[in-house]
Coordinates of N, CA and C in Angstrom, one line a residue:
M28 N 7.5 -8.4 -7.2 CA 6.3 -8.4 -6.1 C 5.7 -7.1 -7.3
I29 N 4.0 -8.1 -6.8 CA 2.8 -7.2 -8.2 C 2.2 -6.6 -7.0
I30 N 1.7 -4.8 -8.2 CA 1.6 -4.2 -7.6 C -0.1 -3.8 -8.4
V31 N -1.5 -4.1 -7.4 CA -2.8 -3.9 -8.7 C -3.3 -2.8 -8.3
Y32 N -3.4 -1.5 -8.7 CA -4.2 -1.0 -7.8 C -6.1 -1.5 -8.7
D33 N -7.2 -1.5 -7.5 CA -8.0 -2.3 -7.7 C -9.0 -1.6 -7.9
E34 N -8.8 -0.3 -8.6 CA -10.2 0.8 -8.1 C -9.6 1.5 -9.5
W35 N -10.3 1.8 -10.5 CA -10.1 3.2 -11.8 C -10.0 4.4 -11.3
G36 N -11.2 4.7 -10.5 CA -11.1 6.3 -10.0 C -12.5 6.8 -10.4
G37 N -13.5 6.6 -11.4 CA -14.3 7.5 -12.0 C -13.9 8.0 -13.2
F38 N -12.5 8.0 -13.7 CA -12.2 8.3 -14.6 C -12.3 7.9 -15.9
M39 N -13.3 8.7 -16.5 CA -13.8 7.9 -18.6 C -12.4 7.3 -19.4
E40 N -13.2 6.1 -19.2 CA -12.3 5.5 -20.4 C -12.4 5.2 -22.0
H41 N -11.3 4.9 -22.9 CA -11.8 5.5 -23.8 C -11.8 3.5 -25.0
V42 N -11.8 2.7 -23.7 CA -10.9 1.1 -24.3 C -12.2 0.6 -23.7
A43 N -13.2 0.1 -24.0 CA -14.3 -1.3 -24.1 C -14.0 -2.3 -23.2
P44 N -13.8 -2.7 -22.2 CA -14.1 -3.4 -20.8 C -13.8 -5.1 -22.2
P45 N -12.7 -5.6 -21.8 CA -12.8 -6.9 -22.6 C -13.9 -8.4 -21.7
V46 N -13.5 -8.7 -22.8 CA -14.8 -10.2 -22.5 C -14.3 -11.1 -22.6
K47 N -14.2 -11.5 -21.0 CA -13.7 -13.1 -21.3 C -14.7 -14.5 -20.6
P48 N -14.6 -15.4 -20.8 CA -14.6 -16.7 -20.3 C -15.2 -16.8 -19.0
V49 N -16.8 -16.9 -18.8 CA -17.1 -17.9 -17.1 C -17.9 -18.6 -16.6
S50 N -17.0 -19.5 -16.0 CA -18.2 -21.0 -16.1 C -19.4 -21.4 -15.2
S51 N -20.2 -22.4 -16.0 CA -21.5 -22.3 -15.7 C -21.6 -21.3 -14.2
A52 N -21.8 -21.9 -13.3 CA -22.4 -21.2 -11.9 C -21.5 -20.0 -11.9
E53 N -20.7 -19.3 -13.0 CA -20.8 -18.1 -12.7 C -21.7 -16.8 -13.7
A54 N -21.8 -17.9 -14.8 CA -22.6 -17.2 -15.7 C -24.2 -17.5 -15.1
A55 N -25.1 -18.2 -14.3 CA -26.1 -18.5 -13.4 C -26.0 -17.8 -13.0
L56 N -24.7 -16.9 -12.1 CA -25.0 -16.3 -11.0 C -25.3 -15.1 -11.5
G57 N -25.0 -14.7 -13.3 CA -25.4 -12.7 -13.5 C -23.9 -12.4 -14.0
N58 N -22.8 -13.4 -13.6 CA -21.7 -12.9 -14.5 C -21.4 -12.7 -16.2
D59 N -21.1 -11.8 -16.8 CA -21.6 -11.6 -18.1 C -19.3 -12.2 -18.5
G60 N -19.0 -11.5 -17.6 CA -17.4 -11.6 -18.3 C -16.9 -10.7 -18.3
R61 N -17.4 -9.9 -18.1 CA -17.1 -8.7 -18.5 C -15.9 -7.3 -17.4
L62 N -14.4 -7.4 -17.2 CA -13.7 -7.3 -16.8 C -13.4 -6.2 -16.5
G63 N -13.9 -5.4 -16.7 CA -13.8 -3.9 -16.3 C -13.1 -2.9 -16.4
F64 N -13.2 -1.8 -16.1 CA -12.0 -0.5 -16.3 C -10.6 -1.3 -16.3
R65 N -9.6 -0.2 -17.2 CA -8.5 -1.3 -16.8 C -7.5 -0.1 -15.5
V66 N -6.7 -1.3 -14.5 CA -6.2 -0.7 -14.1 C -4.7 -0.9 -13.7
P67 N -4.4 0.5 -13.0 CA -2.6 0.7 -13.6 C -1.7 -0.9 -12.2
C68 N -0.9 -1.3 -12.7 CA -0.6 -2.5 -12.5 C 1.4 -2.5 -12.6
M69 N 1.3 -2.4 -11.1 CA 3.7 -2.9 -11.2 C 4.4 -3.8 -11.5
L70 N 5.2 -4.1 -11.6 CA 6.1 -5.7 -10.8 C 7.5 -5.0 -10.5
L71 N 8.2 -5.5 -9.7 CA 8.8 -4.8 -9.1 C 10.2 -6.7 -8.7
G72 N 11.5 -6.1 -9.5 CA 11.9 -8.1 -9.4 C 13.0 -7.5 -10.2
P73 N 14.0 -8.9 -9.6 CA 15.4 -8.6 -10.5 C 14.9 -8.7 -11.1
R74 N 13.8 -9.4 -12.1 CA 14.2 -9.5 -13.8 C 13.4 -8.6 -14.4
V75 N 12.4 -7.7 -13.6 CA 11.8 -6.3 -14.4 C 12.6 -5.7 -15.2
R76 N 12.6 -5.4 -16.5 CA 12.8 -3.9 -16.9 C 12.9 -3.2 -16.5
A77 N 14.1 -2.4 -16.5 CA 14.5 -1.0 -15.8 C 13.4 0.0 -16.8
N78 N 13.2 1.1 -16.4 CA 11.5 1.7 -17.5 C 11.9 1.1 -19.0
Y79 N 10.8 0.8 -18.8 CA 9.8 -0.1 -19.1 C 9.2 -0.2 -19.1
V80 N 7.6 -0.2 -19.9 CA 5.9 -0.6 -20.0 C 5.6 -1.4 -21.4
S81 N 5.0 -2.5 -20.2 CA 4.5 -3.2 -21.4 C 3.3 -3.2 -21.7
R82 N 3.2 -3.5 -23.2 CA 1.9 -3.5 -23.4 C 1.1 -4.8 -24.4
Y83 N 1.1 -6.0 -23.6 CA 0.7 -6.9 -23.3 C -0.7 -6.3 -22.8
P84 N -2.1 -7.4 -23.1 CA -3.1 -6.6 -22.8 C -3.4 -7.7 -21.9
F85 N -3.1 -7.4 -20.0 CA -2.9 -8.5 -19.1 C -4.0 -8.4 -19.3
D86 N -4.8 -9.4 -17.9 CA -6.0 -9.2 -17.1 C -5.8 -9.5 -15.8
P87 N -6.9 -9.7 -14.5 CA -6.1 -10.3 -13.5 C -5.8 -11.8 -14.2
S88 N -5.7 -12.5 -14.9 CA -6.0 -14.1 -14.8 C -4.1 -13.8 -14.8
S89 N -4.2 -13.7 -15.2 CA -2.7 -13.1 -15.9 C -1.3 -13.1 -14.8
I90 N -2.3 -13.1 -13.5 CA -1.7 -13.3 -12.5 C -1.4 -14.8 -12.0
H91 N -2.4 -15.2 -12.5 CA -3.2 -16.8 -11.9 C -2.1 -17.3 -13.3
Q92 N -1.9 -16.9 -14.7 CA -1.4 -18.1 -15.2 C 0.5 -17.6 -15.4
L93 N 0.4 -16.8 -14.6 CA 2.4 -16.8 -13.6 C 2.5 -17.6 -13.1
L94 N 1.7 -17.5 -12.2 CA 2.1 -18.1 -10.7 C 1.8 -20.3 -10.8
A95 N 1.0 -20.5 -12.0 CA 0.5 -21.8 -12.8 C 1.8 -21.7 -13.5
W96 N 2.4 -21.5 -14.5 CA 3.5 -22.1 -15.1 C 4.3 -21.8 -14.2
R97 N 5.2 -20.7 -12.8 CA 5.8 -21.3 -12.9 C 6.0 -21.9 -11.5
F98 N 5.2 -22.9 -11.0 CA 5.2 -23.1 -9.7 C 4.4 -24.8 -10.6
G99 N 4.4 -25.0 -11.5 CA 3.8 -25.9 -12.5 C 2.2 -26.5 -11.7
L100 N 1.5 -25.6 -11.8 CA 0.4 -25.7 -11.1 C -1.4 -26.0 -12.3
D101 N -1.7 -26.2 -12.1 CA -2.8 -26.7 -13.3 C -4.2 -25.3 -12.6
P102 N -4.2 -24.7 -15.0 CA -5.0 -23.5 -14.4 C -5.8 -23.6 -13.3
L103 N -5.6 -21.9 -12.5 CA -7.1 -22.0 -11.6 C -7.6 -21.2 -11.9
G104 N -8.6 -21.8 -12.6 CA -10.2 -21.0 -13.0 C -9.8 -21.4 -14.6
V105 N -11.8 -20.8 -15.0 CA -11.9 -20.7 -16.3 C -11.2 -19.5 -17.2
R106 N -10.6 -18.3 -15.6 CA -10.3 -18.0 -17.3 C -8.3 -18.3 -17.4
A107 N -8.0 -18.2 -16.2 CA -7.5 -18.3 -16.2 C -6.3 -20.1 -17.4
S108 N -7.4 -20.6 -18.4 CA -8.0 -21.5 -19.3 C -7.7 -20.9 -20.3
D109 N -7.5 -19.7 -20.8 CA -8.2 -18.9 -21.7 C -6.8 -18.8 -22.7
S110 N -7.2 -19.3 -23.8 CA -6.0 -19.4 -24.8 C -5.3 -17.6 -25.0
T111 N -6.5 -17.2 -24.3 CA -6.4 -15.1 -25.6 C -6.0 -14.6 -23.8
T112 N -6.2 -15.3 -22.8 CA -4.9 -14.1 -21.3 C -3.5 -14.8 -21.0
F113 N -2.7 -13.4 -21.2 CA -1.3 -13.5 -21.6 C -0.8 -14.0 -19.8
N114 N 0.3 -14.5 -19.9 CA 1.0 -15.2 -18.7 C 1.8 -13.5 -18.5
M115 N 1.9 -13.5 -17.1 CA 2.0 -12.2 -16.8 C 4.0 -12.2 -16.8
A116 N 4.4 -13.6 -17.1 CA 5.8 -14.1 -17.1 C 6.1 -12.8 -18.8
Y117 N 5.6 -12.5 -19.2 CA 6.3 -12.4 -20.5 C 6.6 -10.4 -19.7
A118 N 5.9 -9.6 -19.2 CA 6.4 -8.7 -18.7 C 8.1 -8.8 -18.3
L119 N 8.0 -10.0 -18.3 CA 9.6 -9.7 -17.5 C 11.2 -10.3 -18.2
D120 N 12.2 -9.7 -18.3 CA 13.4 -10.0 -18.8 C 13.6 -11.2 -18.4
F121 N 14.1 -12.6 -19.0 CA 14.7 -13.5 -19.3 C 15.5 -13.8 -20.1
T122 N 16.2 -12.3 -20.6 CA 17.4 -13.0 -21.8 C 18.8 -12.0 -20.8
D123 N 18.4 -11.5 -20.4 CA 19.4 -10.3 -19.8 C 19.8 -11.4 -17.8
P124 N 21.4 -10.9 -17.7 CA 20.9 -11.1 -16.6 C 20.1 -10.9 -15.2
A125 N 20.1 -10.8 -14.0 CA 18.9 -10.6 -13.2 C 20.3 -8.9 -12.2
R126 N 18.4 -8.7 -12.5 CA 18.9 -6.8 -12.1 C 20.0 -7.4 -10.4
T127 N 20.6 -6.1 -10.4 CA 21.4 -6.2 -9.1 C 21.3 -5.1 -8.9
D128 N 20.9 -3.8 -8.7 CA 21.1 -2.4 -9.1 C 19.9 -1.8 -8.0
A129 N 18.8 -2.9 -7.3 CA 18.2 -2.3 -6.3 C 18.6 -2.4 -4.7
P130 N 18.0 -0.4 -5.4 CA 18.4 0.5 -3.4 C 18.4 -0.7 -2.6
A131 N 19.6 -0.2 -1.5 CA 19.4 -0.7 0.4 C 18.0 -0.5 1.2
I132 N 17.5 -1.2 1.7 CA 16.7 -1.4 1.9 C 16.1 -1.2 3.4
A133 N 16.8 -0.1 4.1 CA 16.3 -1.3 6.2 C 15.3 -0.9 6.5
V134 N 15.3 -2.4 7.0 CA 14.2 -3.3 7.2 C 14.0 -3.1 9.1
T135 N 13.5 -2.6 9.1 CA 12.6 -1.7 10.8 C 12.4 -3.5 11.6
Q136 N 12.2 -3.0 12.3 CA 12.4 -4.6 13.5 C 10.7 -4.1 13.7
G137 N 9.9 -5.6 13.7 CA 9.3 -5.7 14.1 C 8.6 -6.1 14.1
T138 N 7.1 -6.7 14.3 CA 6.7 -7.9 14.9 C 6.9 -9.5 14.4
F139 N 7.5 -9.5 13.5 CA 7.9 -10.8 12.8 C 8.9 -11.2 13.2
G140 N 10.0 -9.8 13.6 CA 11.5 -10.1 13.6 C 12.3 -9.7 12.6
S141 N 13.5 -10.0 12.2 CA 14.7 -9.6 11.6 C 14.0 -8.9 10.3
A142 N 15.3 -9.3 9.1 CA 14.5 -8.8 7.9 C 14.8 -10.5 7.2
C143 N 13.2 -10.1 6.0 CA 13.1 -11.2 5.5 C 13.7 -12.1 5.2
S144 N 14.9 -11.7 4.7 CA 15.5 -12.7 3.9 C 17.3 -13.7 5.0
N145 N 16.6 -13.2 6.5 CA 16.9 -14.0 7.8 C 15.7 -14.9 8.4
I146 N 14.9 -15.2 7.4 CA 13.7 -15.8 8.6 C 14.0 -17.4 8.4
S147 N 14.5 -18.0 8.8 CA 14.6 -19.3 9.0 C 13.3 -20.2 8.1
T148 N 13.4 -20.8 7.1 CA 11.9 -21.9 6.8 C 12.1 -23.4 7.2
A149 N 10.6 -23.2 8.0 CA 9.9 -24.8 8.7 C 10.9 -25.6 7.8
T150 N 10.5 -25.5 6.5 CA 11.8 -27.1 5.5 C 12.3 -27.1 5.8
S151 N 13.3 -26.1 5.0 CA 15.3 -27.1 5.8 C 16.2 -25.9 6.6
G152 N 15.6 -25.2 7.5 CA 16.2 -24.0 8.6 C 16.6 -23.4 8.3
A153 N 16.8 -23.0 6.3 CA 18.0 -22.2 6.7 C 17.8 -21.0 6.2
S154 N 18.1 -20.3 6.1 CA 17.5 -18.9 5.6 C 16.9 -18.8 3.9
G155 N 16.1 -17.7 3.7 CA 15.6 -18.0 2.7 C 13.9 -18.3 2.4
I156 N 13.4 -18.5 0.9 CA 12.4 -18.5 1.1 C 11.9 -19.8 1.2
A157 N 11.4 -20.0 1.6 CA 10.7 -21.7 2.1 C 10.2 -22.9 0.5
Q158 N 10.2 -23.8 1.0 CA 9.4 -24.4 -0.4 C 8.6 -24.2 -0.8
L159 N 8.3 -24.8 -1.8 CA 6.7 -24.9 -1.6 C 5.6 -25.3 -1.5
D160 N 4.7 -25.4 -0.7 CA 4.3 -26.1 0.4 C 3.0 -27.3 -0.7
K161 N 2.8 -28.4 -0.7 CA 2.2 -29.6 -2.1 C 1.8 -30.2 -0.1
S162 N 0.9 -29.4 0.9 CA 0.6 -30.0 1.5 C -1.0 -30.3 0.9
Q163 N -1.7 -29.7 0.0 CA -2.6 -28.4 -0.1 C -3.3 -29.8 -1.8
L164 N -2.2 -30.2 -2.4 CA -2.3 -31.2 -3.3 C -3.4 -31.6 -3.2
V165 N -4.3 -32.7 -3.9 CA -5.2 -33.2 -4.5 C -4.1 -34.5 -4.4
P166 N -5.0 -35.9 -4.2 CA -3.3 -36.8 -4.6 C -4.1 -37.7 -5.9
N167 N -2.9 -37.9 -6.3 CA -2.4 -38.5 -7.7 C -3.0 -37.3 -8.9
T168 N -2.2 -36.3 -8.7 CA -2.9 -35.4 -9.7 C -2.0 -34.3 -10.7
A169 N -2.2 -34.6 -11.9 CA -0.4 -33.5 -12.3 C -0.3 -31.9 -11.5
I170 N 0.6 -31.8 -12.0 CA 0.6 -30.5 -11.5 C 1.2 -29.5 -12.6
S171 N 1.3 -30.0 -13.7 CA 2.4 -29.3 -14.8 C 1.5 -29.1 -15.1
A172 N 2.1 -28.3 -16.6 CA 1.2 -26.9 -17.3 C 0.2 -28.2 -18.2
P173 N -1.4 -27.6 -18.3 CA -1.8 -28.1 -19.4 C -1.1 -28.3 -21.0
G174 N -1.2 -29.3 -21.8 CA -0.3 -29.4 -23.5 C 0.3 -28.5 -23.8
G175 N 0.7 -27.9 -22.8 CA 2.2 -27.7 -22.8 C 2.3 -26.2 -23.1
R176 N 1.6 -25.3 -22.9 CA 1.3 -23.8 -22.7 C 2.3 -22.9 -22.7
F177 N 3.3 -23.2 -21.5 CA 4.3 -22.6 -21.1 C 5.5 -23.2 -21.5
A178 N 5.2 -24.3 -22.0 CA 6.6 -24.4 -22.9 C 7.5 -23.8 -23.0
E179 N 6.8 -22.1 -24.0 CA 8.2 -21.5 -24.2 C 8.7 -20.3 -22.7
L180 N 8.0 -20.6 -22.2 CA 8.3 -19.4 -20.7 C 9.8 -20.9 -19.9
R181 N 9.5 -21.8 -19.6 CA 9.8 -23.0 -19.4 C 11.7 -23.3 -20.3
T182 N 10.8 -23.1 -21.2 CA 12.1 -23.6 -22.3 C 13.3 -21.6 -21.4
K183 N 12.8 -21.0 -21.9 CA 13.7 -19.8 -21.2 C 14.2 -19.8 -19.3
A184 N 13.5 -20.3 -18.6 CA 13.6 -20.0 -17.2 C 14.6 -21.1 -17.3
D185 N 14.2 -22.6 -18.0 CA 15.3 -23.6 -18.2 C 17.1 -22.9 -18.1
A186 N 17.5 -22.4 -19.8 CA 17.8 -21.9 -20.1 C 19.3 -21.5 -19.3
L187 N 18.9 -20.1 -18.2 CA 18.7 -19.1 -17.0 C 19.0 -19.7 -15.8
G188 N 18.4 -21.2 -15.2 CA 19.0 -21.8 -14.3 C 17.8 -21.5 -13.7
F189 N 16.5 -21.2 -14.0 CA 15.6 -21.2 -12.7 C 14.9 -22.6 -12.6
P190 N 14.9 -23.0 -11.7 CA 14.4 -24.1 -10.7 C 13.3 -25.2 -11.8
A191 N 13.0 -25.7 -11.7 CA 11.5 -26.6 -12.2 C 11.3 -26.5 -11.0
P192 N 9.3 -26.7 -11.2 CA 8.7 -27.1 -10.1 C 9.1 -28.6 -10.1
K193 N 8.4 -28.8 -8.3 CA 9.2 -30.6 -8.3 C 7.8 -30.8 -8.7

C-alpha cells in the first residue's frame, strides 16, 4: 500500500523543488516541470523493511515506474521514462523473506461484503487478488519494460519467486 500526503502544509522547505521533463503538450500549457515541495510518503506491506527510511529522492513518477516494472508495462508518460526517476521498488526489501509480523486486523462487514482475502475473483473463481486485466491493452503492443531498465529489479524478483508479468 502506498500512502502519499498531497499537501505540504505551508511550511518553509529548505530543498528546492526538482525539475523533471514534460511533454510538448504540457509545456504548451505552461508546465515548467517543477514538481513542487516534498511531501511525506509511506509504504506498507510484507516487503517493506521495519523501522527504515529510504533516502532515495522519489517523485510521483516513481510510483508509475513501480507499476510499469511490476506489471511489465511501457512507461506511463514522459516523466516515467526519465532515467533520473527512481523506481519506488528500490525502497522494498527483496533480499530477506517477506515479513509476517503484521498485526491481525478485524475487517468489519460493510458495503463490499467480507474481508478482502475472501473475495472471489472474476477470472478464476478462487479467493485472492484478481489477475491483471489486459482488456484495455492496445493490440500488438509490447508490455515489457523498454531497454531492460528494470532488469536488476526483475532479476531480484525472479530470484525470490515473484511471478513475471504475462
